[in-house]
Structures are given as structure tokens and as C-alpha cells.
XYZ file of C-alpha atoms in Angstrom:
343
model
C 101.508 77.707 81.942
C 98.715 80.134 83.247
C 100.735 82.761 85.594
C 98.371 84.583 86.708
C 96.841 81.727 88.179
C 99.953 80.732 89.955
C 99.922 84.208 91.299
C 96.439 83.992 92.936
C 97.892 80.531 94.246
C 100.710 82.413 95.675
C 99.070 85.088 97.343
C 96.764 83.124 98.737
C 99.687 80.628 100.423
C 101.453 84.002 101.461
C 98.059 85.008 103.352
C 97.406 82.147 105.007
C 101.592 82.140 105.948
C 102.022 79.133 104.214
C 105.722 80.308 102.769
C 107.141 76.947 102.032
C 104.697 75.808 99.804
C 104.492 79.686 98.277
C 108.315 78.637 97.344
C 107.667 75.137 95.982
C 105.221 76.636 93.544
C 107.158 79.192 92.185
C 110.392 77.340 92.053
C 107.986 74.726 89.933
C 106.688 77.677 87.717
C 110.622 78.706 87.164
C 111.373 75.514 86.069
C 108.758 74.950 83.914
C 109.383 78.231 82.004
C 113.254 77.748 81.408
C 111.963 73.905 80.364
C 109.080 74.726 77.994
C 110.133 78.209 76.769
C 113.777 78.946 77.662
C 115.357 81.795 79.778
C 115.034 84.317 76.626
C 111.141 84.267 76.716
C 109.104 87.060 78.784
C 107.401 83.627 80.429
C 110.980 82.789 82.370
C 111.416 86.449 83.366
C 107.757 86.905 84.313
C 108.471 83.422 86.700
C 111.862 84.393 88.053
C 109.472 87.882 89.354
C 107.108 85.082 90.890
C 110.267 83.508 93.097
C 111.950 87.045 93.745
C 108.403 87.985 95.628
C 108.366 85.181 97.502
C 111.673 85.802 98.714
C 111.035 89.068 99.708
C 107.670 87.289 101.370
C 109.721 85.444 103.276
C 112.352 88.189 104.179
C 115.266 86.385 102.027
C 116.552 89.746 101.120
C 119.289 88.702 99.171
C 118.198 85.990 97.343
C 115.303 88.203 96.070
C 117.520 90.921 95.092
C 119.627 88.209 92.998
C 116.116 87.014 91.608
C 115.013 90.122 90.535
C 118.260 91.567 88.819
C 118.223 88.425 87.059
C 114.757 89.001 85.630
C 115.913 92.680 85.467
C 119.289 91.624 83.350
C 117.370 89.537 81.019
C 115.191 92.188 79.153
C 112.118 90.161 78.091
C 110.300 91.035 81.209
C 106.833 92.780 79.531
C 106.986 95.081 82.949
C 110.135 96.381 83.294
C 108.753 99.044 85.387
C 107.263 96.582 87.702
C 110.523 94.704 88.083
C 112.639 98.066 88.828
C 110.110 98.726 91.542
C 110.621 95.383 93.203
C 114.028 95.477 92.848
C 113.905 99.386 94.657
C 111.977 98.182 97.505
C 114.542 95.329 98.055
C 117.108 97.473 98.503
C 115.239 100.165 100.666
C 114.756 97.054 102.905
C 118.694 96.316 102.390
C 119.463 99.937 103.754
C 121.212 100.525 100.222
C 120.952 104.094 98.995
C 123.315 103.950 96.151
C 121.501 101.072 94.651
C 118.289 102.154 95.575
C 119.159 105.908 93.581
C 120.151 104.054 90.845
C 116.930 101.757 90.759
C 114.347 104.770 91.130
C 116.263 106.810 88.627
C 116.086 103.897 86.024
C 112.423 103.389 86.485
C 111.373 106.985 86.573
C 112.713 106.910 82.833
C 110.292 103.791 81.624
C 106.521 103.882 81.063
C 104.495 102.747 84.535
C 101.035 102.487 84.313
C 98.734 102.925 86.958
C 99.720 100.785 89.726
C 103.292 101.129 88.908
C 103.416 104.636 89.848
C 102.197 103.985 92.740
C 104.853 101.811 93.698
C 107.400 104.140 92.363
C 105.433 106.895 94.955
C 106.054 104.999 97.922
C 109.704 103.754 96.481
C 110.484 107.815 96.137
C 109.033 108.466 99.705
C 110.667 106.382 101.771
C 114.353 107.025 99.696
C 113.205 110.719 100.592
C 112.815 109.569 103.886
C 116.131 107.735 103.985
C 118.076 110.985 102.937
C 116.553 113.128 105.844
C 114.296 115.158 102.963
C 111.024 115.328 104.597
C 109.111 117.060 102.707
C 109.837 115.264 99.727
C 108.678 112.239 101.833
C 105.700 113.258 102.976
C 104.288 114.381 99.418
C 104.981 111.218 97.661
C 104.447 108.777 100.590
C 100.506 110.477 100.668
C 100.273 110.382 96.952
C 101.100 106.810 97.258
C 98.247 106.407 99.958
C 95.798 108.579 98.426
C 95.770 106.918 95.118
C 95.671 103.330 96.436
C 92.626 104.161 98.607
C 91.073 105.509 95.266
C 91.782 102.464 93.393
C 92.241 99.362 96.019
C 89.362 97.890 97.845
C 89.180 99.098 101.426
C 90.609 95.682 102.996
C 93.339 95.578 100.616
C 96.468 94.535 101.817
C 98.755 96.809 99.856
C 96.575 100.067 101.704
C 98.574 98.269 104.766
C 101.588 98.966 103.263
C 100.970 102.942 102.558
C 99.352 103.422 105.778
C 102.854 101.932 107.681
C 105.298 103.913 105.437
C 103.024 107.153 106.286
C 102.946 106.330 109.779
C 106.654 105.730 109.625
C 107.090 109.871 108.174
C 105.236 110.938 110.948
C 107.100 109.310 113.429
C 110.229 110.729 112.024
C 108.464 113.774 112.054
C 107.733 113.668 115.682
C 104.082 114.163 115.101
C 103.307 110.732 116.681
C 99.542 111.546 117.680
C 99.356 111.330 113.197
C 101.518 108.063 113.573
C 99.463 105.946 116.252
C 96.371 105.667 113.760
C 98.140 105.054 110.930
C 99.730 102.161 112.639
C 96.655 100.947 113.859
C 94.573 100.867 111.066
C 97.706 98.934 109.254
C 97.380 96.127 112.263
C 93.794 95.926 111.364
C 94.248 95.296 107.527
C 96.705 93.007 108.165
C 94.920 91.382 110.802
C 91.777 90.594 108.436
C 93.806 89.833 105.486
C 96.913 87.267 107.072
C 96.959 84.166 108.932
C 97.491 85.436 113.100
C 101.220 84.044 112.641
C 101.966 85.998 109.906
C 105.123 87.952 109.743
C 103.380 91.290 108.867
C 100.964 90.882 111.404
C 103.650 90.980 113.645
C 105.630 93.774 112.163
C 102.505 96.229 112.757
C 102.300 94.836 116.479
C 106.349 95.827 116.523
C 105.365 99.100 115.249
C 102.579 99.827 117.720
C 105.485 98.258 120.427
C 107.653 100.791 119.381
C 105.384 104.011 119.054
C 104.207 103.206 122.536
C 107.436 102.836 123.880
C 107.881 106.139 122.420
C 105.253 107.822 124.340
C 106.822 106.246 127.364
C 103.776 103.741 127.968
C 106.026 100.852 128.497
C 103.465 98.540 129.468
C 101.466 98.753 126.370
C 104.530 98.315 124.798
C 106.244 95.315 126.264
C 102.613 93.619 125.676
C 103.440 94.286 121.795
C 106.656 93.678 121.907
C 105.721 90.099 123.706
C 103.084 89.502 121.038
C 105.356 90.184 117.772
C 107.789 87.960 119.333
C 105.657 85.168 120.352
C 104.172 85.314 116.353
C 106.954 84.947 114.842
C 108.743 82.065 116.889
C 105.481 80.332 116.112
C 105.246 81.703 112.978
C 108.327 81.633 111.685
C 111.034 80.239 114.311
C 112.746 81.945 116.947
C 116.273 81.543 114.670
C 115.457 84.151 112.158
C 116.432 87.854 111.389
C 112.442 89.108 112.021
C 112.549 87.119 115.599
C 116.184 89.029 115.930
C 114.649 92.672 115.463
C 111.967 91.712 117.826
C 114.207 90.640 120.537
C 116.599 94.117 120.156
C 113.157 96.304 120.528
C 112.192 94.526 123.315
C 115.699 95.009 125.133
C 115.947 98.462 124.222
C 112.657 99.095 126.096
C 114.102 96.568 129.174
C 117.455 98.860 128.509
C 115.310 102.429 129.055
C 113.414 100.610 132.052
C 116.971 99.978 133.727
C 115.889 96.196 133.487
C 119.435 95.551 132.438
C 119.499 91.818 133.208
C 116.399 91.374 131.313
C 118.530 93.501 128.175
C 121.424 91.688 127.810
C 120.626 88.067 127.197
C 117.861 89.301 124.323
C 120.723 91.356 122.887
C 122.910 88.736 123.015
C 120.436 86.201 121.167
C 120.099 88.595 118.224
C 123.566 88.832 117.944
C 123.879 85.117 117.933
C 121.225 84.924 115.669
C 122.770 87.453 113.167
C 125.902 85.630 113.286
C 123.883 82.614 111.927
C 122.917 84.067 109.227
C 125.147 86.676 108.129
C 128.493 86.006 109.218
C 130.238 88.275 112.153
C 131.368 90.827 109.381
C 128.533 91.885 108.491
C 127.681 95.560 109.067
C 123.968 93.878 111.200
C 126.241 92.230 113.155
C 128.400 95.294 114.102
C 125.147 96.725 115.030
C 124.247 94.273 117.441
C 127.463 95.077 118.842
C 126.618 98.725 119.335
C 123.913 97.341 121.202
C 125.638 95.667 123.365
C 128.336 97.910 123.860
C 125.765 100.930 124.800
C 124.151 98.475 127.228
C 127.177 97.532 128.896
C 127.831 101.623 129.028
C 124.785 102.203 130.935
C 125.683 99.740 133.486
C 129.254 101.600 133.729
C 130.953 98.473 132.476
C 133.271 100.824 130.080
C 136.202 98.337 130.722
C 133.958 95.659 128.593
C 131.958 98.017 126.402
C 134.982 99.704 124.937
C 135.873 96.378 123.411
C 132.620 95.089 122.327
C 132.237 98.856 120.673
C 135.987 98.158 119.354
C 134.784 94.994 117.831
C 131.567 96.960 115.980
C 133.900 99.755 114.564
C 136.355 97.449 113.072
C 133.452 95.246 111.346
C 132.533 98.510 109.956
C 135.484 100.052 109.096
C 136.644 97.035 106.766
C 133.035 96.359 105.238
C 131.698 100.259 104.831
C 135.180 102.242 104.337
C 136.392 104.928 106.919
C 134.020 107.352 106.025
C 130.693 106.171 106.303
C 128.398 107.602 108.905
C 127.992 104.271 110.734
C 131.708 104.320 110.653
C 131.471 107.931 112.586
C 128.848 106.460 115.074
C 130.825 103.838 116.207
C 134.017 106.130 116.664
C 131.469 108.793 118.461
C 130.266 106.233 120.878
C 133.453 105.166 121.560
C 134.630 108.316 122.365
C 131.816 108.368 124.935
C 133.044 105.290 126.386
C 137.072 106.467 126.990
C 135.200 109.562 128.281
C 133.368 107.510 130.898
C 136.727 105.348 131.373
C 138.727 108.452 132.327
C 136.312 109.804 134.906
């Protein structure tokens, strides 16, 4: 069985947003291995790596995480570096920072080569991001960059990728006129490298959506906003997480317009849409009630926002443990809320 061929086959299905037949092929090349070689030979573990990144492709966090720890768990993998990495950026996606500690420790203590470190660059940045230390970002998320622009062709995809987690620093760092072009030239890679429906061509417009709507020019971004959501419900279907994250960007900018009535029905679809997928106690779902709750806040509704933000601190409370901060958000806008109720 010639993986590396099945790669190429797979990246070029991913490109041209052709996910379900990106799936078929590697659940084919998984089978084959564990047929012809058995789930002790590098070949499985080098397959199961094949499914895991088309679950990530497809935004399947969890199944790709259970993919990858599999291959992980199974020690033939000739790239365990490679596999760590994946497995990182899963859970940086996931919002995990225990796991994703754990995962960059591990593969800072194997042998990466080149491209490897790279990923382990951007892995460290954005964890350094997710802790608040910003400096430590910045230095490994433009190491990352640097040294795929020195080794990647110039319409590489994966230059997409550095130039959105950059652009992502600097709009933590406030210094948004350093952002916008980053963004941009990230929309324009992905624009010449993915089908027009893909779902990263519509993540960059939901960056540029959201920068905009930053720097308070709302029309630009509701245009981008409307554009990421009409790709992916053609793209991908209007009952998935991606077409979920659109919809609460696009509300938040109807919320700061005072378009309320426009707001609440695209918060509301999220949240339906979350529930769908992953359950109403899930921690996502709790923060589509936050949403809701701070909507119905800013209408003066307190009477029904201090229940929707009761709902959201519960959910949180059982699945994060009292003293997580998302636990403390939820008890700080409530607070806000009696505050409002007793005036």
C-alpha cells in the first residue's frame, strides 16, 4: 500500500473540499493496513494519522483526537514527533490546556526534524498565547512563520496557517494595523489553494469579519460575516459547528449595532445547533447561553437573562468544577444581571 500516494490523493480531495471522499479513502487505507499488516506495524499507525487528519479536515474534533492517541498509544508510528504535534493542535482547537501542556512537553523531549519543529513553533505559540504570555507567543509564532517562508513555496497552504496564528497575536496585542495584512494575505493563500466553498476559505473571511468589526467598520464586516456564512451552508451545511460560530459573530456585530431582533434568532440557531451536536451539557453550549443571556441584558430583559445566565453557570459548574474561570464569568455576569434587576 503506497501512503504517500494516498496522501497526495487526500490533499488534493481536501483542496478541492471534497471531505467525504477524503474520508472514504482513508478509512479504506485503515482497513487495508490492520488487514494486510496488523495494528502492531508502523503501516496501521502511519494510516490511523491519515484518518485523524481528515477529521481534523473536517472539524470532527473529537474523533481526530481519539484517532490520533490511538496512533499515539500504539508506538510503531516512525514519527512520533509528527503525531504529538497533531495531537497538540487538536487540543489547542479543543480549548484544552492541560492536555495540550502535556502534549508539547512530550514532544519537545523526542527528535523533530525540520518540519516538525515547525509545527511544534506554532503549537508553543499559540499555548503561549492561550496562557496570556505574549511574548513567548510572539517569538515562536514568527519563528514558525519565518522558517516556513524559508522552506515552503510561496502559495503554500501551510504559510496560511502561520500568517493567521500571527495575525491572531497581534490582534490580542491590540496592534490590529499588523493584524489586517496578515489576515489578508492568509484569505489570499487560501483563496488560490481551496475550492471557493472551502471551510478555511471561510474562516479567513470570518477573521477579516471580525477584525473589521473591530475597527468599528461594520459594513465591511457584516459583508464578511455574510460571505463565511453563505460558504459554509453551501459548503458544508448550515447544521454544523463552523456554520454555528459564523452565525454568533454575525449577531454579536447585529448585538453592538443595537439590531437586537436581527441578534437573537442567529444566537438562538447556534445554540440549537450546538445542542445537536454536543448535548446541552456541554461547556459550548453554556456559552451560547452567555450569549444569549448578555443579549437579553442589553435589551433590559434581566427577568429572562438571569435564567438563561442561570442555566450557563450550572452547565459549567457540573462539567468544569467550581473553580474554573468560565465558572467565575458566568457568576460575574450574573452578578451584573441582579445588579440591573435591583435598579
Amino acid at each position: 500500500m503506497d501512503l504517500a500516494a494516498i496522501r497526495t490523493q487526500i490533499t488534493k480531495l481536501d483542496c478541492a473540499n471534497q471531505h467525504g471522499e477524503a474520508l472514504k479513502a482513508a478509512g479504506k487505507a485503515v482497513n487495508t493496513a490492520q488487514n494486510s499488516h496488523g495494528e502492531q506495524d508502523p503501516v496501521f499507525a502511519a494510516a490511523l494519522v491519515l484518518l485523524g487528519d481528515v477529521y481534523h479536515m473536517m472539524n470532527n474534533l473529537d474523533k481526530a483526537k481519539d484517532v490520533y492517541a490511538w496512533a499515539l498509544s500504539l508506538n510503531t508510528h516512525p514519527n512520533r514527533g509528527q503525531v504529538l504535534n497533531k495531537l497538540t493542535a487538536v487540543y489547542l482547537d479543543l480549548g484544552d490546556p492541560q492536555q495540550v501542556e502535556k502534549h508539547v512537553t512530550d514532544a519537545m523531549g523526542v527528535s523533530l526534524d525540520e518540519a516538525e519543529q515547525i509545527w511544534l513553533w506554532d503549537n508553543q505559540g499559540r499555548f503561549a498565547l492561550m496562557q496570556g504570555r505574549r511574548e513567548d507567543a510572539g517569538t515562536y509564532l514568527q519563528q514558525a512563520l519565518t522558517q516556513r517562508q524559508q522552506t515552503l513555496d510561496a502559495k503554500h497552504p501551510d504559510l496560511a496557517l502561520s500568517l493567521r496564528h500571527l495575525a491572531q497575536w497581534h490582534q490580542y496585542c491590540g496592534t490590529y494595523q499588523e493584524a489586517e495584512p496578515l489576515y489578508m494575505q492568509a484569505f489570499r493563500l487560501r483563496i488560490s489553494a481551496y475550492a471557493k466553498k472551502h471551510p478555511l476559505v471561510a474562516q479567513s473571511l470570518a477573521d477579516l469579519g471580525q477584525m473589521y468589526h473591530i475597527l468599528a467598520q461594520y459594513d465591511e464586516s457584516e459583508s464578511l460575516y455574510e460571505q463565511a456564512r453563505a460558504t459554509v451552508a453551501d459548503g458544508q451545511g448550515r447544521d454544523t459547528l463552523r456554520y454555528a460560530s459564523i452565525l454568533d459573530s454575525l449577531a454579536a456585530l447585529y448585538q453592538d449595532l443595537s439590531r437586537y431582533p436581527e441578534a437573537e434568532p442567529l444566537y438562538r440557531e447556534a445554540m440549537a445547533i450546538r445542542e445537536v451536536h454536543l448535548g446541552n451539557k456541554h461547556p459550548d453550549f453554556a456559552a451560547s447561553l452567555d450569549r444569549l443571556a448578555h443579549l437579553q441584558h442589553s435589551q433590559g430583559d434581566d427577568n429572562n437573562a438571569k435564567g438563561t445566565q442561570q442555566w450557563a453557570l450550572d452547565i459549567k459548574r457540573q462539567a468544569l468544577g467550581n473553580k474554573h474561570l468560565d465558572v467565575a464569568d458566568s457568576l460575574d455576569n450574573l452578578g451584573r444581571i441582579w445588579q440591573g434587576l435591583a435598579e
